[in-house]
CSV table of C-alpha atoms in Angstrom, one decimal:
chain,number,residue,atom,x,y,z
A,52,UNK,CA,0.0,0.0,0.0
A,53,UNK,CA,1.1,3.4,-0.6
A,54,UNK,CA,2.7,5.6,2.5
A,55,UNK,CA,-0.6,7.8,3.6
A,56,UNK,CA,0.0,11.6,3.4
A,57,UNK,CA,-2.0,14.4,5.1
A,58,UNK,CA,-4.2,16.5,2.4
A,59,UNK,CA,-2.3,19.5,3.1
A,60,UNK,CA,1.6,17.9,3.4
A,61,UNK,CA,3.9,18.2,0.7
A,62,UNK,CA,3.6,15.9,-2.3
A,63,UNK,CA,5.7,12.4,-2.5
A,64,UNK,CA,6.7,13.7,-6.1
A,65,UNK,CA,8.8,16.9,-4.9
A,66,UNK,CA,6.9,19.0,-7.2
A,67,UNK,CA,6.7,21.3,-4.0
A,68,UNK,CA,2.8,21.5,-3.9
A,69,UNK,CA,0.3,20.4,-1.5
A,70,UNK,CA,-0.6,16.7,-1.9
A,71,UNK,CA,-4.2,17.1,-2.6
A,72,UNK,CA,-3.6,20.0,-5.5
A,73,UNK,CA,-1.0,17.2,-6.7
A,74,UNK,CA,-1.3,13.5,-6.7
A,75,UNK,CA,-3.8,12.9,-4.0
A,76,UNK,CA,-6.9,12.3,-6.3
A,77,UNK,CA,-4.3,9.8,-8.8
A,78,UNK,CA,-3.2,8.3,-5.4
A,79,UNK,CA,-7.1,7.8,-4.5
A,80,UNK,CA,-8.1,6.3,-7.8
A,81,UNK,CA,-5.2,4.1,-8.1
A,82,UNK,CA,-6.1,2.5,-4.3
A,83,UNK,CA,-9.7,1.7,-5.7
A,84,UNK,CA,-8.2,-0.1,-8.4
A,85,UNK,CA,-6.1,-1.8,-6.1
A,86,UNK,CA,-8.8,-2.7,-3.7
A,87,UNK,CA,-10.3,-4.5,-6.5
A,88,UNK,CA,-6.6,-6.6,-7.2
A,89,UNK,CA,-5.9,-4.3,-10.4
A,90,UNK,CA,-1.8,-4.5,-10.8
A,91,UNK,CA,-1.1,-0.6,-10.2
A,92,UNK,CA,2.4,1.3,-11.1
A,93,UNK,CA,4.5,2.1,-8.2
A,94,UNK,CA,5.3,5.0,-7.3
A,95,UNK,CA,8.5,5.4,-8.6
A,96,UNK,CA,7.4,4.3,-12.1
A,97,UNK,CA,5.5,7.8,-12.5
A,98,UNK,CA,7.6,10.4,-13.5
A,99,UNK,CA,7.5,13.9,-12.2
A,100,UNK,CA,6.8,16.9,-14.3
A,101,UNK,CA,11.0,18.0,-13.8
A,102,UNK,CA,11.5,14.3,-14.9
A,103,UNK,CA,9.3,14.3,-18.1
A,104,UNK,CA,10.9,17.7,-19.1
A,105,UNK,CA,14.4,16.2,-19.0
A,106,UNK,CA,13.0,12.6,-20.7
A,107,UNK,CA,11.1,14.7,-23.6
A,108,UNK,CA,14.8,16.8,-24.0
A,109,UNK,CA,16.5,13.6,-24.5
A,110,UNK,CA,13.4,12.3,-26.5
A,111,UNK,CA,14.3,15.6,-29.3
A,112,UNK,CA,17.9,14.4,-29.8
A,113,UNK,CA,16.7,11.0,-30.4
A,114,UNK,CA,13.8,12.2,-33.1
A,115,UNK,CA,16.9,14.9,-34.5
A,116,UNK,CA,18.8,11.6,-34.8
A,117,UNK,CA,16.2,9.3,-36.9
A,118,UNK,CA,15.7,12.4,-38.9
A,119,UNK,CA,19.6,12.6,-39.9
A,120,UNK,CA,20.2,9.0,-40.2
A,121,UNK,CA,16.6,9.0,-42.7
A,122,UNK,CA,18.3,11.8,-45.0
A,123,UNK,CA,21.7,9.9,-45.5
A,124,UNK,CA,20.4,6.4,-45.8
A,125,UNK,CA,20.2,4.9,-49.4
A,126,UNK,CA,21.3,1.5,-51.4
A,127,UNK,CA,25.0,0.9,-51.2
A,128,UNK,CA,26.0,2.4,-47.4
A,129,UNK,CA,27.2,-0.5,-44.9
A,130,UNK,CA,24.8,-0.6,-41.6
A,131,UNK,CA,28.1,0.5,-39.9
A,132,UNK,CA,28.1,3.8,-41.5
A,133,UNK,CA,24.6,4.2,-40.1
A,134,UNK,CA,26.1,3.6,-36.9
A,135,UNK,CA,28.5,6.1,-37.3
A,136,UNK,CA,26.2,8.7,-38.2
A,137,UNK,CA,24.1,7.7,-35.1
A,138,UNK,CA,27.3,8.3,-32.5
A,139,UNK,CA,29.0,11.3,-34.0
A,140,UNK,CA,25.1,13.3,-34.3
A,141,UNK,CA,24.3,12.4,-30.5
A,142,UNK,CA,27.3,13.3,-29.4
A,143,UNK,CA,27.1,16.3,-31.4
A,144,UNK,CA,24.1,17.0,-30.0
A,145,UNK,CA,25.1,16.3,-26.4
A,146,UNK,CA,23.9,12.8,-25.8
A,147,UNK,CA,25.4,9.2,-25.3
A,148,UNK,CA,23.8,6.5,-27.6
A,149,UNK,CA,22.2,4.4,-24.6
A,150,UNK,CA,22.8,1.0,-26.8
A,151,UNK,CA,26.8,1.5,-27.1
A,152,UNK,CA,28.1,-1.3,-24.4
A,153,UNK,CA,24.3,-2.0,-22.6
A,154,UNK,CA,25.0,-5.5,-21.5
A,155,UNK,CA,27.6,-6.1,-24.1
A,156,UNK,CA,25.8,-5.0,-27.3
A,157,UNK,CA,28.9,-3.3,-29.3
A,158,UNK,CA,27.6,-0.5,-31.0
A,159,UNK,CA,25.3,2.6,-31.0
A,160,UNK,CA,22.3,1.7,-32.6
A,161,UNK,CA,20.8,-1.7,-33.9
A,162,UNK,CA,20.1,-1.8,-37.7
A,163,UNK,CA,17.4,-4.8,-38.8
A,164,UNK,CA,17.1,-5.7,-41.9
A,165,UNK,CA,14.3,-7.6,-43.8
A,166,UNK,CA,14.0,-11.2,-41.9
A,167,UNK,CA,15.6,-9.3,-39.1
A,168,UNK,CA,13.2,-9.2,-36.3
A,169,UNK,CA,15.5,-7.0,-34.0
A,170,UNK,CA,18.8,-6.1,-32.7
A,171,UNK,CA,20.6,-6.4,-35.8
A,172,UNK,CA,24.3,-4.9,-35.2
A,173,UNK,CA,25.8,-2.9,-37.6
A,174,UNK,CA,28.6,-4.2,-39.8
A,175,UNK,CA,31.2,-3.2,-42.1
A,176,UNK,CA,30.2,-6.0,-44.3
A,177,UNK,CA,27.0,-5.4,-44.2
A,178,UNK,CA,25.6,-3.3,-47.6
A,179,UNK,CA,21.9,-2.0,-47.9
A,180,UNK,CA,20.7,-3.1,-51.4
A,181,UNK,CA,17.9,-2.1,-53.5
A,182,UNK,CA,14.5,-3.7,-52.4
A,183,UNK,CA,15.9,-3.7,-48.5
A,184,UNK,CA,13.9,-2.6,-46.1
A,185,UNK,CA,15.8,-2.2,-42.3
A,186,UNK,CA,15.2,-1.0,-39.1
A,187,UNK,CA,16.7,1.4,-37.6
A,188,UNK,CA,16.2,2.1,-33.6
A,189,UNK,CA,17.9,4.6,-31.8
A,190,UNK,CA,18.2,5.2,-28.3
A,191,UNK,CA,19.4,8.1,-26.5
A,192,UNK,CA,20.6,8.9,-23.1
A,193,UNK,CA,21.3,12.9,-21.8
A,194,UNK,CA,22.1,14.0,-18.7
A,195,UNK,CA,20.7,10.5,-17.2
A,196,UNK,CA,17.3,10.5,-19.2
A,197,UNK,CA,16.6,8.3,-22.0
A,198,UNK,CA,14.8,7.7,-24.6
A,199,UNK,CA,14.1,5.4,-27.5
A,200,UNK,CA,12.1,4.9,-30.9
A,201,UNK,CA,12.9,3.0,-34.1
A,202,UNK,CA,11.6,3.8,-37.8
A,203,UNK,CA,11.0,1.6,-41.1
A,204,UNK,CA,13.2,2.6,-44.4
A,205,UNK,CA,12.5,1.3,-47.6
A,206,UNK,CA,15.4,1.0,-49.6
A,207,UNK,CA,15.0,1.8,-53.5
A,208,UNK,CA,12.4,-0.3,-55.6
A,209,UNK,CA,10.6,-2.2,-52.7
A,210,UNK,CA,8.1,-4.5,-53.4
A,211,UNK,CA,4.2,-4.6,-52.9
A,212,UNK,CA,4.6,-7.1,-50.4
A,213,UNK,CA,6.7,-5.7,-48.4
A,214,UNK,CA,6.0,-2.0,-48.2
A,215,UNK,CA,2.3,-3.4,-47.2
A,216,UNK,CA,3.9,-4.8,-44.4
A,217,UNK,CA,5.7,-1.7,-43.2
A,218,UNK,CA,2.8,0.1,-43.8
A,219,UNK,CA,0.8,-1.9,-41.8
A,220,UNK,CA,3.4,-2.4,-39.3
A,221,UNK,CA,3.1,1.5,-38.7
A,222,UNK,CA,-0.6,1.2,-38.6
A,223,UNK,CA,-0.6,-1.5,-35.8
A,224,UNK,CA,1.7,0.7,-33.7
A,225,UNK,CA,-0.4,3.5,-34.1
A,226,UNK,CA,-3.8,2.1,-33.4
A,227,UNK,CA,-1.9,0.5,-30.7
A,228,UNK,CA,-0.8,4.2,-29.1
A,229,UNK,CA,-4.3,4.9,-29.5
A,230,UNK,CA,-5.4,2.8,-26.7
A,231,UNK,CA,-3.3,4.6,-24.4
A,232,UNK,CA,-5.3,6.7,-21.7
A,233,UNK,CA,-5.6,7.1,-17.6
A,234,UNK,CA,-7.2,4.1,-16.1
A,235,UNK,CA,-7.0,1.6,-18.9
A,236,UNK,CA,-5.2,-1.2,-19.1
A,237,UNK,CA,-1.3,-2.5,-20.9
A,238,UNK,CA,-3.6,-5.4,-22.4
A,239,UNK,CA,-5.7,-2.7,-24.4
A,240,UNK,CA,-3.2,-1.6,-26.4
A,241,UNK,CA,-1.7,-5.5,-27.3
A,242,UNK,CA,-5.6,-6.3,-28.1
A,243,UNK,CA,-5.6,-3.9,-30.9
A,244,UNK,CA,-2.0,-4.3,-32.3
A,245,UNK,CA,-3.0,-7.9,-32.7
A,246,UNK,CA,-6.3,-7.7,-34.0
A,247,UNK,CA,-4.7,-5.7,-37.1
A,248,UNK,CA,-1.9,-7.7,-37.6
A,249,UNK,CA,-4.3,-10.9,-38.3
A,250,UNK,CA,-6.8,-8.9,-40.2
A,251,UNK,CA,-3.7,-8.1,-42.8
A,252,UNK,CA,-2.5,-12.0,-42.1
A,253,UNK,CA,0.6,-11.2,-40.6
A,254,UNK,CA,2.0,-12.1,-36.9
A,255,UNK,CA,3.3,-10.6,-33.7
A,256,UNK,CA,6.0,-11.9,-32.5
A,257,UNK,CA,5.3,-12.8,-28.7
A,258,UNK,CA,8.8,-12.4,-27.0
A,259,UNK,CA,10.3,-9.1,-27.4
A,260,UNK,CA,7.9,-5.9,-26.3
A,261,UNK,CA,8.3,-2.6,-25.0
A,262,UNK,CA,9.0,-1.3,-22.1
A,263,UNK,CA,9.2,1.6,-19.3
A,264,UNK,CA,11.7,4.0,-19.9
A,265,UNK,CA,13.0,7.5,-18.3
A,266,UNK,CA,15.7,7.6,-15.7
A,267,UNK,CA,16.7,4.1,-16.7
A,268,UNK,CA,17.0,2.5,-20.2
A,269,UNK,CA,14.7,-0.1,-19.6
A,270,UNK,CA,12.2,-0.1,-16.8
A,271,UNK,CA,8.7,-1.7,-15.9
A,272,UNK,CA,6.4,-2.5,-17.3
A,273,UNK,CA,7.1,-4.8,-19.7
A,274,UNK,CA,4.6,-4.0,-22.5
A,275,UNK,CA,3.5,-7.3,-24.4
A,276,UNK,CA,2.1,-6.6,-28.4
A,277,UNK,CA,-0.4,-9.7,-28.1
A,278,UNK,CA,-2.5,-9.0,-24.9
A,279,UNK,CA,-6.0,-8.9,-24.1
A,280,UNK,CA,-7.9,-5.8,-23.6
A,281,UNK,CA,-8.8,-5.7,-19.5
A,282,UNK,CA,-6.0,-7.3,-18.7
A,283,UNK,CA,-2.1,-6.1,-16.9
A,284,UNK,CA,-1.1,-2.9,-15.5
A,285,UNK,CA,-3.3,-0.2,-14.8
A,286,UNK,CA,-2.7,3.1,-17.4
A,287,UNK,CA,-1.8,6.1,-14.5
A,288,UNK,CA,-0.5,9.8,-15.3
A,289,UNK,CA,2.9,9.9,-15.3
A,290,UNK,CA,3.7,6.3,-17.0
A,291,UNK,CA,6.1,6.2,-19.7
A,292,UNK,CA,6.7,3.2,-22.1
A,293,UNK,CA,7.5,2.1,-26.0
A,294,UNK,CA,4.7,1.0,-27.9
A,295,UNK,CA,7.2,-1.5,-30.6
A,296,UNK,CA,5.6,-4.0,-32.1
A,297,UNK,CA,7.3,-6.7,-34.2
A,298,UNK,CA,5.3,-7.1,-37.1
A,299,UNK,CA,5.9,-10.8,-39.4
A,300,UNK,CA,5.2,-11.3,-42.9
A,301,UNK,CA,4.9,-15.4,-41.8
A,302,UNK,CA,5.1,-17.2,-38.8
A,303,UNK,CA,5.8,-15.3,-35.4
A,304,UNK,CA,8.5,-17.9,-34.6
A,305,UNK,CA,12.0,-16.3,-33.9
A,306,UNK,CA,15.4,-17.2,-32.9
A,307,UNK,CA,18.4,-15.6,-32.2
A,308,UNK,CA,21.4,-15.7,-34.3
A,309,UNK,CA,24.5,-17.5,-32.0
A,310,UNK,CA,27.2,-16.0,-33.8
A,311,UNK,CA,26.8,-12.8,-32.1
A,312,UNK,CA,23.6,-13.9,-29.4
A,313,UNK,CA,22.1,-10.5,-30.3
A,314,UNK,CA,20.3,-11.0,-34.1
A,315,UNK,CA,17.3,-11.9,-33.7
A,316,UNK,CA,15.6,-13.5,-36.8
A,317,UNK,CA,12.2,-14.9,-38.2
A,318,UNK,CA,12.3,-18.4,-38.1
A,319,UNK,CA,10.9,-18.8,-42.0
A,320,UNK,CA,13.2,-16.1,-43.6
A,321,UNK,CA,10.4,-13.8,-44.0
A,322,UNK,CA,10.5,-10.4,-43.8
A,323,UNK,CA,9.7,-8.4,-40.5
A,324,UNK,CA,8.8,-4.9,-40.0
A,325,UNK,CA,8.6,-3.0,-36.7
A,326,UNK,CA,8.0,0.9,-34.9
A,327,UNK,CA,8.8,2.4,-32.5
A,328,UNK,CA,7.4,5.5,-30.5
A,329,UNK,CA,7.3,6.1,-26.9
A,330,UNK,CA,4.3,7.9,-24.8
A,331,UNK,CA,3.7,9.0,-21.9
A,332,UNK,CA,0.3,8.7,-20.0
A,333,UNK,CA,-1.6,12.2,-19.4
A,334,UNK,CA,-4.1,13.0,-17.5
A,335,UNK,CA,-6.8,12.9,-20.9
A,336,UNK,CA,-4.9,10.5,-23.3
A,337,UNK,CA,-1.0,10.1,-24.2
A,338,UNK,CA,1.6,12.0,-25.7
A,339,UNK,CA,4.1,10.4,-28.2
A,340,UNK,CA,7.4,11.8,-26.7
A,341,UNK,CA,9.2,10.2,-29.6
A,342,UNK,CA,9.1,8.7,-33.2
């Protein structure tokens, strides 16, 4: 349960305000859900208004970072080029790419491309052709906030096939971030990607989702893509998270490559397409903090 504070005692975010012109009637609302066994954030899961500022400044060098890598990108550059243009813009821009050395992974950004699912590294070998189409997610980190988001490219003459997929891969994200408001529920937003990946006939992969993000890279909760409406953590003000699903062409099966136990790959060879934005939970919808 959370520690009880007097109406008229500071606030337990340090905005500086009273409690009940700050978080008392969230506070109040969350305990009902409780009461009823609804999983509720903690405490420390909602970010402060002096936290979200800092989290949406490091959310604008990652956005000013997609938007660089999108105007260079083209047939014939390697993925670690990309990667390259990723690290020297957000340090240019005062940030740390949040991927360089996190757990191990070797480089500043992850570049997927076609039957890549996700966390593709960049190599020197590695040549974007005609017909590609790649992933590229960036995350940021600046002055201890972080944020993340990932966009599709389509490489030259792409076909039919797969810039349907991409195309519908954005639409699933998006209808997705639409179920994102105070007092509903993680599962919403899982309930709708999946229904319009199976209308199109494509798949979700099941594994990999997003997740919380802020003053860490990755926080709770862990934000599944194939959930059912009603169901896990309890949408409160102050929650911030990726919305990311992994949309297949085939089969949602994946594995993960053991040369470099990063790769991860659709088990058929069919193509993959994913987005990425993340949002923060307001007090009347969501804002997309980044895309």
């Amino acid at each position: 349960m959370m520690d009880k504070l007097g109406r008229n005692d500071a606030c337990w975010c340090g905005s500086g305000q009273k409690y009940k012109k700050c978080h008392a009637e969230i506070d109040e609302r969350m305990e009902s859900y409780m009461a009823k066994g609804y999983p509720t954030p903690s405490r420390n899961l909602l970010k402060t208004k002096p936290q979200i500022d800092q989290i949406k400044e490091s959310g604008k060098i990652n956005i000013t970072v997609l938007d660089f890598v999108g105007s260079h990108i083209a047939a014939g550059i390697t993925t670690a080029e990309i990667d390259r243009l990723v690290f020297n813009k957000t340090k240019e821009l005062g940030g740390r790419p949040a991927t360089l050395n996190y757990k191990g992974y070797p480089k500043s950004v992850c570049t997927s491309i076609n039957d890549q699912v996700c966390h593709g590294i960049p190599s020197e070998k590695t040549f974007l052709k005609d017909g590609d189409i790649i992933n590229v997610d960036v995350s940021t980190e600046y002055h201890g906030y972080f944020s993340d988001s990932s966009r599709m490219y389509c490489i030259g003459n792409v076909s039919s096939e797969k810039k349907r997929l991409v195309q519908v891969a954005k639409e699933c994200m998006e209808l997705g971030i639409q179920q994102v408001r105070p007092w509903g529920f993680l599962g919403d937003i899982g309930q709708a990607i999946n229904d319009h990946a199976k209308q199109n006939g494509y798949s979700v992969v099941r594994e990999i989702g997003g997740h919380g993000i802020g003053l860490q890279f990755h926080e709770d909760p862990w934000v599944s893509h194939v959930s059912k409406a009603g169901t896990g953590m309890l949408l409160v003000p102050g929650l911030i998270f990726t919305v990311e699903p992994m949309i297949n062409m085939g089969t949602a099966k994946i594995f993960i490559d053991k040369k470099d136990d990063w790769s991860v790959y659709t088990a058929d060879g069919k193509p993959s397409a994913q987005w990425e934005n993340m949002v923060l939970v307001t007090t009347d919808g969501c804002e997309v903090l980044t895309y």
